[in-house]
Amino acid sequence: MKTKKLSTKQLTVLGLMIAVLVLMSYTPLGYLNIGPLAITFNMIPVAIAAIACGPLGGAVLGAVFGLTSFGQCIGIGGVSAMGATLFSISPILAFIQRFVPRFLDGWLLGYLFRWLRKVTKNTTLAGYITGFLSAFLNTVFFMVALVVLFGNTDYVKNLIGGRNIIVFICAFVGVNAICEMISATILTGVISVALKKARLILQEEK
């Protein structure tokens, strides 16, 4: 099946979500720093773009999120303690670890929403599930990239502390991930209802 081109209204939504994401990234609205990790709400505009504009929209917002996240490794828009440490170890790997998970997440969300809407026959339910998945996949991809790219470094070995990798990831993200999933599920779901009413969700051509 082919996908329709983005309409002017959808391009407007995409631009608005980019602006919202940048604003959130450079103000306390996007991050709540707790220890080495931060609770981030930046996946919400990524999920909204994926719902309204499909995989392309999700990928664009995911890329913007990834770039702003990497910026925090070098003090742009705030400082991430973990990001700064990873950057000091390897700037290239730090960029990959910060950028790729967010880009991949946004891109996949566009396809996941499309599939969920087709399977459930319910756009609203698909929107809520997509919101949950935006935070869930962001956490999974981010932590897997951390372990794969930096698992042999003393910094990550000290964080793991000899624990099983799965146990480490669950314990490390803990409350942060739960807060992200709850907020992303509720807000993305509510906004997806508004997008549906405004007919701003990209439709597929049969």
Coordinates of C-alpha atoms in Angstrom, one line a residue:
M1 CA 0.0 0.0 0.0
K2 CA 1.1 3.5 -0.7
T3 CA 1.0 6.3 1.8
K4 CA -0.5 9.7 1.0
K5 CA 1.7 12.7 1.0
L6 CA 1.5 14.9 4.1
S7 CA -1.1 17.6 3.8
T8 CA -0.4 21.3 4.6
K9 CA -2.2 20.8 8.0
Q10 CA -0.1 17.7 8.8
L11 CA 3.1 19.6 7.9
T12 CA 1.9 22.3 10.2
V13 CA 1.4 19.7 13.0
L14 CA 4.9 18.4 12.3
G15 CA 6.4 21.9 12.5
L16 CA 4.5 22.6 15.7
M17 CA 5.7 19.4 17.3
I18 CA 9.3 20.2 16.4
A19 CA 8.9 23.6 18.1
V20 CA 7.3 22.0 21.1
L21 CA 10.1 19.4 21.3
V22 CA 12.9 22.0 21.1
L23 CA 11.1 24.1 23.7
M24 CA 10.8 21.1 26.0
S25 CA 14.4 20.1 25.4
Y26 CA 15.8 23.5 26.4
T27 CA 13.5 24.1 29.4
P28 CA 12.6 22.1 32.5
L29 CA 9.4 21.1 30.7
G30 CA 11.2 18.2 29.0
Y31 CA 13.4 16.7 31.7
L32 CA 13.2 16.0 35.3
N33 CA 16.7 15.1 36.5
I34 CA 16.8 12.4 39.2
G35 CA 20.3 10.9 39.7
P36 CA 22.2 9.8 36.6
L37 CA 19.0 9.4 34.6
A38 CA 16.3 11.9 33.8
I39 CA 12.6 11.4 33.5
T40 CA 11.9 12.7 30.0
F41 CA 8.6 13.7 28.4
N42 CA 10.1 14.4 25.0
M43 CA 8.7 11.2 23.6
I44 CA 5.2 12.7 23.7
P45 CA 5.6 15.1 20.7
V46 CA 7.5 12.3 18.9
A47 CA 4.5 10.0 19.3
I48 CA 2.1 12.7 18.3
A49 CA 4.1 13.3 15.1
A50 CA 4.1 9.6 14.4
I51 CA 0.4 9.4 14.8
A52 CA -0.4 12.5 12.7
C53 CA 2.2 12.1 10.0
G54 CA 3.2 8.4 10.0
P55 CA 6.7 6.9 10.1
L56 CA 8.3 10.0 8.3
G57 CA 6.9 12.4 10.9
G58 CA 8.0 10.1 13.8
A59 CA 11.5 9.7 12.3
V60 CA 11.9 13.5 11.9
L61 CA 10.8 14.2 15.5
G62 CA 12.9 11.2 16.7
A63 CA 15.9 12.7 15.0
V64 CA 15.3 16.1 16.6
F65 CA 15.0 14.4 20.0
G66 CA 18.2 12.5 19.5
L67 CA 20.1 15.7 18.5
T68 CA 18.9 17.6 21.5
S69 CA 19.7 14.6 23.8
F70 CA 23.2 14.5 22.4
G71 CA 23.5 18.3 22.9
Q72 CA 23.2 17.7 26.6
C73 CA 26.3 15.6 26.5
I74 CA 28.2 18.8 25.7
G75 CA 26.2 21.3 27.8
I76 CA 23.7 22.5 25.1
G77 CA 20.3 22.9 26.6
G78 CA 21.4 21.6 30.0
V79 CA 23.9 19.0 31.1
S80 CA 23.4 15.2 31.4
A81 CA 25.8 13.7 33.9
M82 CA 25.6 10.4 32.2
G83 CA 25.9 11.9 28.7
A84 CA 28.9 14.0 29.7
T85 CA 30.6 10.9 31.0
L86 CA 29.9 8.8 28.0
F87 CA 31.0 11.7 25.7
S88 CA 34.4 11.8 27.6
I89 CA 34.8 8.1 26.9
S90 CA 33.8 8.2 23.2
P91 CA 32.1 11.2 21.4
I92 CA 31.1 9.0 18.5
L93 CA 29.6 6.2 20.5
A94 CA 27.9 8.8 22.7
F95 CA 26.2 10.3 19.7
I96 CA 25.1 6.8 18.5
Q97 CA 23.8 6.0 21.9
R98 CA 21.8 9.2 22.2
F99 CA 20.6 9.6 18.6
V100 CA 19.9 6.2 17.1
P101 CA 17.4 4.9 19.8
R102 CA 15.3 8.1 19.5
F103 CA 15.3 8.1 15.7
L104 CA 14.5 4.4 15.6
D105 CA 11.7 4.8 18.2
G106 CA 10.0 7.6 16.3
W107 CA 10.2 5.8 13.0
L108 CA 8.8 2.6 14.4
L109 CA 6.0 4.4 16.2
G110 CA 4.6 5.5 12.9
Y111 CA 4.3 1.9 11.7
L112 CA 3.1 0.6 15.0
F113 CA 0.3 3.1 15.2
R114 CA -0.8 2.2 11.7
W115 CA -0.8 -1.5 12.5
L116 CA -2.6 -1.0 15.9
R117 CA -5.3 1.1 14.2
K118 CA -5.8 -1.6 11.6
V119 CA -5.9 -4.5 14.2
T120 CA -8.0 -2.8 16.9
K121 CA -10.2 -0.9 14.5
N122 CA -10.1 1.8 17.1
T123 CA -8.0 4.9 16.5
T124 CA -8.3 6.2 20.1
L125 CA -7.1 2.9 21.6
A126 CA -4.3 2.8 19.1
G127 CA -3.3 6.3 20.2
Y128 CA -3.1 5.3 23.8
I129 CA -1.1 2.2 23.1
T130 CA 1.3 4.2 20.9
G131 CA 1.8 6.6 23.7
F132 CA 2.8 3.8 26.0
L133 CA 5.1 2.2 23.4
S134 CA 6.8 5.6 22.8
A135 CA 8.1 5.6 26.3
F136 CA 8.6 1.9 26.6
L137 CA 10.6 1.5 23.4
N138 CA 12.6 4.7 24.2
T139 CA 13.7 3.2 27.5
V140 CA 14.5 -0.2 26.0
F141 CA 16.5 1.1 23.0
F142 CA 18.3 3.6 25.2
M143 CA 19.4 1.1 27.8
V144 CA 20.3 -1.6 25.2
A145 CA 22.5 0.9 23.4
L146 CA 24.1 1.9 26.6
V147 CA 25.0 -1.7 27.5
V148 CA 26.0 -2.7 24.0
L149 CA 28.2 0.3 23.3
F150 CA 29.6 1.1 26.8
G151 CA 29.1 -2.2 28.7
N152 CA 32.8 -2.9 28.8
T153 CA 33.7 0.5 30.3
D154 CA 34.4 1.0 34.0
Y155 CA 31.7 3.5 34.3
V156 CA 28.9 1.2 33.2
K157 CA 30.4 -1.8 35.0
N158 CA 30.2 0.2 38.2
L159 CA 26.6 1.0 37.5
I160 CA 25.8 -2.6 36.8
G161 CA 27.6 -3.7 40.0
G162 CA 27.8 -7.4 39.0
R163 CA 24.0 -7.7 38.6
N164 CA 22.3 -9.5 35.8
I165 CA 21.8 -7.2 32.8
I166 CA 18.0 -7.5 32.8
V167 CA 17.9 -6.9 36.6
F168 CA 20.2 -3.9 36.2
I169 CA 18.1 -2.3 33.5
C170 CA 14.8 -2.8 35.4
A171 CA 16.3 -1.4 38.6
F172 CA 18.2 1.4 37.0
V173 CA 15.2 2.9 35.0
G174 CA 12.7 1.9 37.7
V175 CA 10.4 4.8 38.7
N176 CA 11.7 7.0 35.9
A177 CA 10.4 4.6 33.2
I178 CA 7.0 4.1 35.0
C179 CA 6.5 7.9 35.2
E180 CA 7.4 8.3 31.5
M181 CA 5.0 5.5 30.4
I182 CA 2.1 6.8 32.4
S183 CA 2.4 10.4 31.2
A184 CA 3.1 9.4 27.6
T185 CA 0.1 7.0 27.5
I186 CA -2.4 9.5 28.9
L187 CA -1.2 12.6 27.1
T188 CA -0.6 11.0 23.7
G189 CA -4.0 9.2 23.9
V190 CA -5.9 12.4 24.7
I191 CA -4.2 14.4 21.9
S192 CA -4.7 11.6 19.4
V193 CA -8.5 11.9 20.0
A194 CA -8.2 15.6 19.1
L195 CA -6.2 14.8 16.0
K196 CA -8.8 12.3 15.0
K197 CA -11.6 14.8 15.4
A198 CA -9.6 17.4 13.4
R199 CA -8.9 14.8 10.7
L200 CA -5.2 15.3 11.1
I201 CA -4.2 11.7 11.1
L202 CA -2.5 10.5 8.0
Q203 CA -4.6 7.9 6.1
E204 CA -3.3 5.1 4.0
E205 CA -4.3 4.6 0.4
K206 CA -5.6 1.1 -0.3

